[in-house]
Tab-separated table of C-alpha atoms in Angstrom:
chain	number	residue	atom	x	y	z
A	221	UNK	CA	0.000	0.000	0.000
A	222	UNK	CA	2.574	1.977	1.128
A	223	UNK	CA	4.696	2.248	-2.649
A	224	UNK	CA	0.776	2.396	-4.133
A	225	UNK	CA	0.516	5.581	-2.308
A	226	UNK	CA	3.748	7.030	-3.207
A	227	UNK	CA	3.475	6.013	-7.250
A	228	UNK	CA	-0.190	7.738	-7.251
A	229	UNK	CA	0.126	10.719	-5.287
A	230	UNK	CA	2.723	11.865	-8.269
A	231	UNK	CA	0.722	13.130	-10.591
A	232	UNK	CA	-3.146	12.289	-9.489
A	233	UNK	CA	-3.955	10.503	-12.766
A	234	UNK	CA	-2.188	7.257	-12.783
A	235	UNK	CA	-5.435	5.378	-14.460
A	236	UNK	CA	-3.171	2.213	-15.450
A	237	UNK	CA	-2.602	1.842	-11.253
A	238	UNK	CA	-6.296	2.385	-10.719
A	239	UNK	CA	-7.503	-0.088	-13.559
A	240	UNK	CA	-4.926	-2.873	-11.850
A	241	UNK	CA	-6.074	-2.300	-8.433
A	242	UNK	CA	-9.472	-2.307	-9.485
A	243	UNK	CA	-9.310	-6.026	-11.475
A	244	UNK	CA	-7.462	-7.538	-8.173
A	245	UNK	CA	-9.562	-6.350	-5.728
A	246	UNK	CA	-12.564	-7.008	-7.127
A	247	UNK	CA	-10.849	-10.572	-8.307
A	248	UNK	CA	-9.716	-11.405	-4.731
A	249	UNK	CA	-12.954	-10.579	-3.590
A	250	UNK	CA	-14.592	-13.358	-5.675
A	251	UNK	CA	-11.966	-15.845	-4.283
A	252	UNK	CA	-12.212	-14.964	-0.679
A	253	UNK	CA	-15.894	-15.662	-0.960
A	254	UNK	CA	-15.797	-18.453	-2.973
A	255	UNK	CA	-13.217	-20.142	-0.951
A	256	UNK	CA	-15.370	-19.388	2.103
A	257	UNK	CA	-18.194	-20.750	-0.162
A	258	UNK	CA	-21.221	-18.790	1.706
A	259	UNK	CA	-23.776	-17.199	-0.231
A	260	UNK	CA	-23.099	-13.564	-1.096
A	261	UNK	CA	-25.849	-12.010	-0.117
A	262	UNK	CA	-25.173	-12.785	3.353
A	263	UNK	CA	-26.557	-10.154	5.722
A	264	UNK	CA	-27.745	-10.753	9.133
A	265	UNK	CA	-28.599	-6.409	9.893
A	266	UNK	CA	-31.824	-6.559	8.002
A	267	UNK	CA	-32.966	-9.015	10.573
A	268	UNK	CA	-31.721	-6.968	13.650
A	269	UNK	CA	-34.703	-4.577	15.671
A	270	UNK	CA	-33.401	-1.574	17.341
A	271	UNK	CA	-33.070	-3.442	20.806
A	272	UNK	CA	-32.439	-7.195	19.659
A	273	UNK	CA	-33.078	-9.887	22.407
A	274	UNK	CA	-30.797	-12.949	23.623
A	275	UNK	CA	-33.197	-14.993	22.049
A	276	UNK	CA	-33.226	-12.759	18.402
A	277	UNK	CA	-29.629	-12.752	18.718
A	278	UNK	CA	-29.511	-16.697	19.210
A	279	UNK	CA	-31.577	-16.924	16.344
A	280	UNK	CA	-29.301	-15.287	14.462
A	281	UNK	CA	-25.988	-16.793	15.680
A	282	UNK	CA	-28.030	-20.241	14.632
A	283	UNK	CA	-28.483	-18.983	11.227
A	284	UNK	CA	-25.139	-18.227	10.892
A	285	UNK	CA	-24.071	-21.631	12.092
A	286	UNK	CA	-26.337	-23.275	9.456
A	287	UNK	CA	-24.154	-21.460	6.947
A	288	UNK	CA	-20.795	-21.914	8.099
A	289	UNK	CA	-21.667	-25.872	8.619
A	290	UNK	CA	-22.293	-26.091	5.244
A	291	UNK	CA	-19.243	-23.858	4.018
A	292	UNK	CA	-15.692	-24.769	3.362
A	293	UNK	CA	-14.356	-22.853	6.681
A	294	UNK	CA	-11.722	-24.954	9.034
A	295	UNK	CA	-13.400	-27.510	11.385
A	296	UNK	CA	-12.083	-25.796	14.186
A	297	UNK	CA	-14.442	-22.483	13.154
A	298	UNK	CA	-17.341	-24.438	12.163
A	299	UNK	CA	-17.125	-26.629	15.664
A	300	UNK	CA	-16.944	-22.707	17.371
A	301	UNK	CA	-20.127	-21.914	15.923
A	302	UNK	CA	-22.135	-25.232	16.354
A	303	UNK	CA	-20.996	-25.041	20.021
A	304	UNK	CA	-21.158	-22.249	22.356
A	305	UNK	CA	-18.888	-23.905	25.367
A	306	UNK	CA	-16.428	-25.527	22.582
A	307	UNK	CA	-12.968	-25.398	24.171
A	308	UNK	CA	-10.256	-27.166	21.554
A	309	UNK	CA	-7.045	-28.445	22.798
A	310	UNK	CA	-5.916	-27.846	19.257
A	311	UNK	CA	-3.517	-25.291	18.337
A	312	UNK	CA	-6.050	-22.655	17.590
A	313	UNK	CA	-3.761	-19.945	16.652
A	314	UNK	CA	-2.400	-22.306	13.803
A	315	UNK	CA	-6.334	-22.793	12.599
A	316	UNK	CA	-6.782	-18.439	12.162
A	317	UNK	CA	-3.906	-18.240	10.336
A	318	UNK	CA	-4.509	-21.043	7.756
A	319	UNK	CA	-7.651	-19.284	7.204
A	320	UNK	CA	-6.792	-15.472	6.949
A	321	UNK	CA	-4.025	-16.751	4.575
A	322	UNK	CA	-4.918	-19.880	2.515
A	323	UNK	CA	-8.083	-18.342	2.304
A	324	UNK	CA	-6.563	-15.067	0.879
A	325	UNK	CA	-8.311	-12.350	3.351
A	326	UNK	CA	-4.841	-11.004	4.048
A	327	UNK	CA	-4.285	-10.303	0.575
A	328	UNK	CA	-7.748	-9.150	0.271
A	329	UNK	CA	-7.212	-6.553	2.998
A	330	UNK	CA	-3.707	-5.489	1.382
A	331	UNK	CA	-5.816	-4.642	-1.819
A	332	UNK	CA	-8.254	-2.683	-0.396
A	333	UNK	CA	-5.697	-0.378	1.634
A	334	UNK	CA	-3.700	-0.183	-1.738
A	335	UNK	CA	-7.082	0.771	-3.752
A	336	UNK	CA	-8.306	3.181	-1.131
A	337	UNK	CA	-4.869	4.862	-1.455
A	338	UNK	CA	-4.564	5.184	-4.480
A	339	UNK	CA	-8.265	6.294	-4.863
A	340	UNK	CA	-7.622	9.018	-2.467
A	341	UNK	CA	-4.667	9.946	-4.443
A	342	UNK	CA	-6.051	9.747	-8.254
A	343	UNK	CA	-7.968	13.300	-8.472
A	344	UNK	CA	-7.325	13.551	-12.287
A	345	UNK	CA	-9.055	10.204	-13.293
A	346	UNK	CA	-12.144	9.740	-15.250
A	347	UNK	CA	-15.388	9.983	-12.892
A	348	UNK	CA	-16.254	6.479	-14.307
A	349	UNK	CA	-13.421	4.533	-12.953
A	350	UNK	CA	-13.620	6.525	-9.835
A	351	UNK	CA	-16.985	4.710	-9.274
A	352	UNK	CA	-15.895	1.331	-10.177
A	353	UNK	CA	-12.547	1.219	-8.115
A	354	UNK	CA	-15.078	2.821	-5.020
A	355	UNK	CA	-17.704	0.173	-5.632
A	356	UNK	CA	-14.883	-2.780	-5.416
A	357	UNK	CA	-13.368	-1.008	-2.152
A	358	UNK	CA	-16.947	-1.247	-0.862
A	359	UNK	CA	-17.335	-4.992	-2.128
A	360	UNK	CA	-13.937	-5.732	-0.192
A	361	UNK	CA	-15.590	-3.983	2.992
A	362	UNK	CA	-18.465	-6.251	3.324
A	363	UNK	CA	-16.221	-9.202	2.623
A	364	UNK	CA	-14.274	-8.369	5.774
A	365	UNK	CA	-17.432	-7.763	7.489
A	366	UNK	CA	-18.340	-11.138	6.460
A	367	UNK	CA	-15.218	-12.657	7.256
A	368	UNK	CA	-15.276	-11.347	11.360
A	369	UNK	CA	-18.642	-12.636	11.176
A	370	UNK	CA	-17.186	-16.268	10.537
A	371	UNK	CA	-14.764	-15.377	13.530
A	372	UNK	CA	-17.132	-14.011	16.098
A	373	UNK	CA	-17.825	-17.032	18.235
A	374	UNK	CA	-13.939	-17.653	18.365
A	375	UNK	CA	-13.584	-13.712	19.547
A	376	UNK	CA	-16.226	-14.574	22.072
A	377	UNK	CA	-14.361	-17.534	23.389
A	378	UNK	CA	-10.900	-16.657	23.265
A	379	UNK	CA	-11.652	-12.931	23.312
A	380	UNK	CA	-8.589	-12.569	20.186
A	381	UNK	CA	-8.089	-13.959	16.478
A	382	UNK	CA	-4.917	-11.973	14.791
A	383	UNK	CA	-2.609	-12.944	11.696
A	384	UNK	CA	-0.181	-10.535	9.612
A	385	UNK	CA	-1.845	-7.394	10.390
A	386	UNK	CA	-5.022	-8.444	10.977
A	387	UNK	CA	-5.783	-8.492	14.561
A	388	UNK	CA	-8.699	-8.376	16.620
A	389	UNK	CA	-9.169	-8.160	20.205
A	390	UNK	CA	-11.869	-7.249	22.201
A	391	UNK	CA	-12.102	-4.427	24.732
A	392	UNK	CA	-13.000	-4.335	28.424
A	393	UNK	CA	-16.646	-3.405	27.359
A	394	UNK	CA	-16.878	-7.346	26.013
A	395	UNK	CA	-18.074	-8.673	29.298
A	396	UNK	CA	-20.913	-11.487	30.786
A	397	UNK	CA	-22.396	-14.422	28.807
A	398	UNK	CA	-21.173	-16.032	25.791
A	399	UNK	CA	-24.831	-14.742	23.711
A	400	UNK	CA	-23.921	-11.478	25.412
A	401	UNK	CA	-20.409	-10.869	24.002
A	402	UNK	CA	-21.549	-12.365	20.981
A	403	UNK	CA	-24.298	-9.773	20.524
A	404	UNK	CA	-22.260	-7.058	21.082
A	405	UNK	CA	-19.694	-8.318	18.609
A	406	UNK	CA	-21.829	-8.633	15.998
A	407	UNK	CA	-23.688	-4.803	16.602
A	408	UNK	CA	-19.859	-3.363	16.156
A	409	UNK	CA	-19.147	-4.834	13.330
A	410	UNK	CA	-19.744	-2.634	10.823
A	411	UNK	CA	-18.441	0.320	12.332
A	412	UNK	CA	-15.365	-1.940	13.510
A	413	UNK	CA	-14.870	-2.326	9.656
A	414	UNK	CA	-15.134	1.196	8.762
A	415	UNK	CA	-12.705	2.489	11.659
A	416	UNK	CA	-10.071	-0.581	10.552
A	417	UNK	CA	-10.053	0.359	6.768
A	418	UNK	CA	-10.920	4.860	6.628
A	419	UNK	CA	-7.754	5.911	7.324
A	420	UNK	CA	-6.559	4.844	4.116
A	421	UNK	CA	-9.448	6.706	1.691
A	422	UNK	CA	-10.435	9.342	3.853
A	423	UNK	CA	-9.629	13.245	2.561
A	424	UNK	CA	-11.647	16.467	3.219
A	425	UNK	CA	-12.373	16.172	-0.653
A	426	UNK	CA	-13.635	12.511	-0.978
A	427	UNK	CA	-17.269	13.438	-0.182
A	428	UNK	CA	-18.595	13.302	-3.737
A	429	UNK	CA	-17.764	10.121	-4.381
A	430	UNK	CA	-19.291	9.035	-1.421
A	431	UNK	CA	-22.299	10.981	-1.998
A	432	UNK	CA	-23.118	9.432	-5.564
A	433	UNK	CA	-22.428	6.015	-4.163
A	434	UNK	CA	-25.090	6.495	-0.815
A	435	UNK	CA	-27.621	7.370	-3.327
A	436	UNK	CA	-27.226	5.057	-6.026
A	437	UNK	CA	-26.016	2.149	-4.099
A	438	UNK	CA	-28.798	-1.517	-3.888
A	439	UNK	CA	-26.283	-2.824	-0.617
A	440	UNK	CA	-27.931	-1.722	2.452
A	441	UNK	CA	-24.729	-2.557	4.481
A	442	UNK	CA	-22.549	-0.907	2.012
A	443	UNK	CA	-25.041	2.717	2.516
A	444	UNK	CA	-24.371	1.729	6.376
A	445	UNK	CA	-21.130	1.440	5.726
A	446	UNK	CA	-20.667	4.736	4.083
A	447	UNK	CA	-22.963	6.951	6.515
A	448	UNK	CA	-20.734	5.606	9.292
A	449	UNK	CA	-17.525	6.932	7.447
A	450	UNK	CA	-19.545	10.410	6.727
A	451	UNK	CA	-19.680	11.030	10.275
A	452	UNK	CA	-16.396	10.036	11.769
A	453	UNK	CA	-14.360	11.535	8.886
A	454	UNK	CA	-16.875	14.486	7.861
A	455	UNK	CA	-15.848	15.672	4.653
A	456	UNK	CA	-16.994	18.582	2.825
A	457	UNK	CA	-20.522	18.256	2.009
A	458	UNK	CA	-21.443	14.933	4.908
A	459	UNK	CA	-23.932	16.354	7.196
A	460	UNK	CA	-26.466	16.995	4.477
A	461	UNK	CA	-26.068	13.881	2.705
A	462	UNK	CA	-26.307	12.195	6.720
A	463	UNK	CA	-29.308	13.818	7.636
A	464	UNK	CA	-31.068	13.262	4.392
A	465	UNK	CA	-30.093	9.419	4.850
A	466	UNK	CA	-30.994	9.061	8.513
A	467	UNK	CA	-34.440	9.989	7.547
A	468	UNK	CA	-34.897	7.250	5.432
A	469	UNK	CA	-34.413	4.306	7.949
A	470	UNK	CA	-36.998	2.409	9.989
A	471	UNK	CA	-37.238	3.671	13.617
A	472	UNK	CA	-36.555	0.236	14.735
A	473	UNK	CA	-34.022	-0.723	12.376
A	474	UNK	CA	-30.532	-1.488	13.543
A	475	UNK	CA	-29.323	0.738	11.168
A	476	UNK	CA	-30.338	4.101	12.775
A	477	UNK	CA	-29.790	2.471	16.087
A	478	UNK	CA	-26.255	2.077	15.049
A	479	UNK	CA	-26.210	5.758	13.679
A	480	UNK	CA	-27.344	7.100	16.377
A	481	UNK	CA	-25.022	5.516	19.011
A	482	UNK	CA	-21.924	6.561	16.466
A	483	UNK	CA	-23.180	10.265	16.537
A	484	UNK	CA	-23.530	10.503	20.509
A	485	UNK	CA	-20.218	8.799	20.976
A	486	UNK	CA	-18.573	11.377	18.126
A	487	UNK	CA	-20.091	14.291	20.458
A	488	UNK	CA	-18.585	12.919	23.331
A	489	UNK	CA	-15.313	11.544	22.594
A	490	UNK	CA	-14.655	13.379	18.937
A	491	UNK	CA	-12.479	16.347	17.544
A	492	UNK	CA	-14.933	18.801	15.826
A	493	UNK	CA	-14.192	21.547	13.200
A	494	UNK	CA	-16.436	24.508	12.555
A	495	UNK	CA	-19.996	24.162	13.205
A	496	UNK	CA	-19.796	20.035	13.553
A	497	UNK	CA	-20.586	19.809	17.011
A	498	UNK	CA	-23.676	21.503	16.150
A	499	UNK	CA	-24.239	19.128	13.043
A	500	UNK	CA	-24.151	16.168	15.114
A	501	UNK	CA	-26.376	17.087	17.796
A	502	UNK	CA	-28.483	18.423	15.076
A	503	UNK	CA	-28.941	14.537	13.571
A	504	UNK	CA	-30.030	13.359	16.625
A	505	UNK	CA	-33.579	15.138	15.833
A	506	UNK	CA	-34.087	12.756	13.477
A	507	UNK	CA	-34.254	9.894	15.648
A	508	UNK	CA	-36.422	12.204	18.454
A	509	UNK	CA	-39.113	12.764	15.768
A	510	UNK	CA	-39.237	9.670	14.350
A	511	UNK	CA	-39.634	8.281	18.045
A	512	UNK	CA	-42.964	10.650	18.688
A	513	UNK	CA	-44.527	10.165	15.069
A	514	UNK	CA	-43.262	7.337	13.468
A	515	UNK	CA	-42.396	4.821	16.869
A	516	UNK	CA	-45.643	1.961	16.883
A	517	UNK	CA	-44.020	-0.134	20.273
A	518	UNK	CA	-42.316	-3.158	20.008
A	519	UNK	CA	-42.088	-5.035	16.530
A	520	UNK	CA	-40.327	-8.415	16.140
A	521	UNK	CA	-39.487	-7.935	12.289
A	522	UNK	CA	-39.162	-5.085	9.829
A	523	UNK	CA	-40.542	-6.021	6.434
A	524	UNK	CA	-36.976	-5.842	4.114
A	525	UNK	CA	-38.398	-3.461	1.969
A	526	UNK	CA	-39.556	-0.357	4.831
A	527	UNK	CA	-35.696	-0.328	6.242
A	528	UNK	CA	-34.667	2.244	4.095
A	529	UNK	CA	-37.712	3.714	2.532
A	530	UNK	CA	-39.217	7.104	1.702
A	531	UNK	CA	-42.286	6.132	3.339
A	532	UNK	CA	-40.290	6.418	6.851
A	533	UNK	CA	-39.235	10.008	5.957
A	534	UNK	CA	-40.109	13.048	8.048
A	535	UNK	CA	-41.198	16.390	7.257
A	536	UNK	CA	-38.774	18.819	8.229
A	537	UNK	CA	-40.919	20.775	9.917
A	538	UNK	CA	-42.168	17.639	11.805
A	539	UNK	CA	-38.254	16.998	12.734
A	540	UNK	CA	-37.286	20.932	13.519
A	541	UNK	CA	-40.965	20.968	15.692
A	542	UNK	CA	-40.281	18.152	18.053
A	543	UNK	CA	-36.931	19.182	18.824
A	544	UNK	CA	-37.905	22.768	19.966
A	545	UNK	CA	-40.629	21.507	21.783
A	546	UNK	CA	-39.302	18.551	23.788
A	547	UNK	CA	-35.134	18.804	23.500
A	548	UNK	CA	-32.781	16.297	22.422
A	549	UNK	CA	-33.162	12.816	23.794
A	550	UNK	CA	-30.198	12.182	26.222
């Protein structure tokens, strides 16, 4: 990534870098899932209400199971997932890295840095095959996502899977029950992906791209994954684009749930330029109105097809009215 970065940021328009980075990433994207051999459109968020249960969250991990049983993962992973107490004797260490490397998801992750580097570096390139090397970043991120999916169980158990540069360890917040660590792993995963792989593509003038993508985009988890980047990295242009997004998503949805615990944690524990501190607490009107005209008590499942909808957006009015009225939500 690192010699990537250097050959692109020359000139801005190194296309024949771009086009190369573009073929492998979306290439070893292909392989690391077809290796894996789990269905693509893999994505457990739909199914996840704004406060999921042990039992939703069982249901879930069972799912999952299901589909790693029947996948080519290492026995060691798959007997992690059929059993929550499973304690090997076998050199588990050994089993993670056969995986993250025969499996190529170290390469995979090398690719992605490399492409979001040079992406961030390439200002001078057609708009086209700006969109194309984005949308095979993107692809990599959910395959990642994916990938510490397949490892969550083990994180739960051993509380640490790490290989070449790809390490994960949970924090001191990862307490109680196995179903309880579990849950919590899997509700930080997407923003655990975005704050592993930003660094690399972020740049006050990246926005746009962004921007096209969020609308444009049929991959719920790859909007979530871009509306989590917009507000830890704020580029020119995000809060609009944020807001306007926000008030598209089901009040129950894990989605918003998940946007909304990233903003409060950004205004306490963030840096803030001009006016952002104000943006932020600003977005948490959304959720605020949506709770007093749009909340209808508990729900067990979100048709697929309301979690991002226009038929869950707010007036602005409605939004600006129940803030004045009642104050932020705390």
């Amino acid at each position: 990534p690192e010699i990537i970065e250097f050959y692109t940021g020359i000139d801005g328009k190194r296309e024949n870098a771009i086009k190369t980075l573009f073929k492998e990433t979306k290439e070893l994207t292909k392989i690391v899932n077809s290796k894996i051999g789990i269905p693509e459109e893999f994505n457990p968020f739909d199914d996840i209400i704004w406060n999921p249960t042990e039992e939703s969250i069982n249901l879930i991990r069972e799912e999952i199971s299901k589909k790693v049983q029947d996948s080519n993962l290492p026995s060691t992973i798959k007997d992690h997932h059929a059993d929550m107490n499973y304690n090997s004797e076998a050199p588990y260490d050994q089993t993670i890295n056969i995986f993250l490397n025969e499996f190529s998801v170290v390469s995979l992750l090398q690719s992605i840095k490399a492409s979001s580097r040079a992406l961030r570096n390439s200002n001078y390139i057609s708009p086209d095959l700006k969109l194309q090397m984005f949308n095979s970043i993107l692809m990599g991120w959910e395959q990642i996502s994916k990938v510490i999916f397949w490892l969550s169980p083990a994180l739960a158990n051993k509380g640490r899977v790490s290989y070449d540069g790809f390490r994960l360890i949970l924090g001191d917040g990862f307490t109680g029950t196995f179903i309880e660590k579990l849950k919590n792993i899997y509700l930080s995963n997407p923003l655990n992906v975005v704050n592993y792989l930003k660094d690399d593509i972020s740049s006050n003038k990246i926005g746009a791209i962004f921007y096209k993508n969020l609308k444009n985009n049929d991959s719920r988890l790859q909007k979530h994954f871009i509306t989590l980047f917009l507000i830890k990295e704020r580029p020119v242009g995000w809060y609009k684009n944020v807001f306007n997004y926000m008030n598209l998503l089901h009040v129950n949805s894990f989605y918003l749930r998940d946007l909304y615990d990233t903003v409060s944690h950004e205004i306490k524990n963030g840096f803030f330029g001009h006016n952002e501190i104000k943006y932020l607490k600003d977005l948490l009107m959304i959720l605020h109105a949506k709770i007093k005209y749009a909340h209808k008590g508990k729900i067990k499942e979100i048709p697929k097809n309301m979690l991002v909808n226009k038929k869950n957006e707010l007036p602005i009015d409605k939004i600006l009215a129940s803030s004045k009225n009642e104050g932020y939500i705390k």
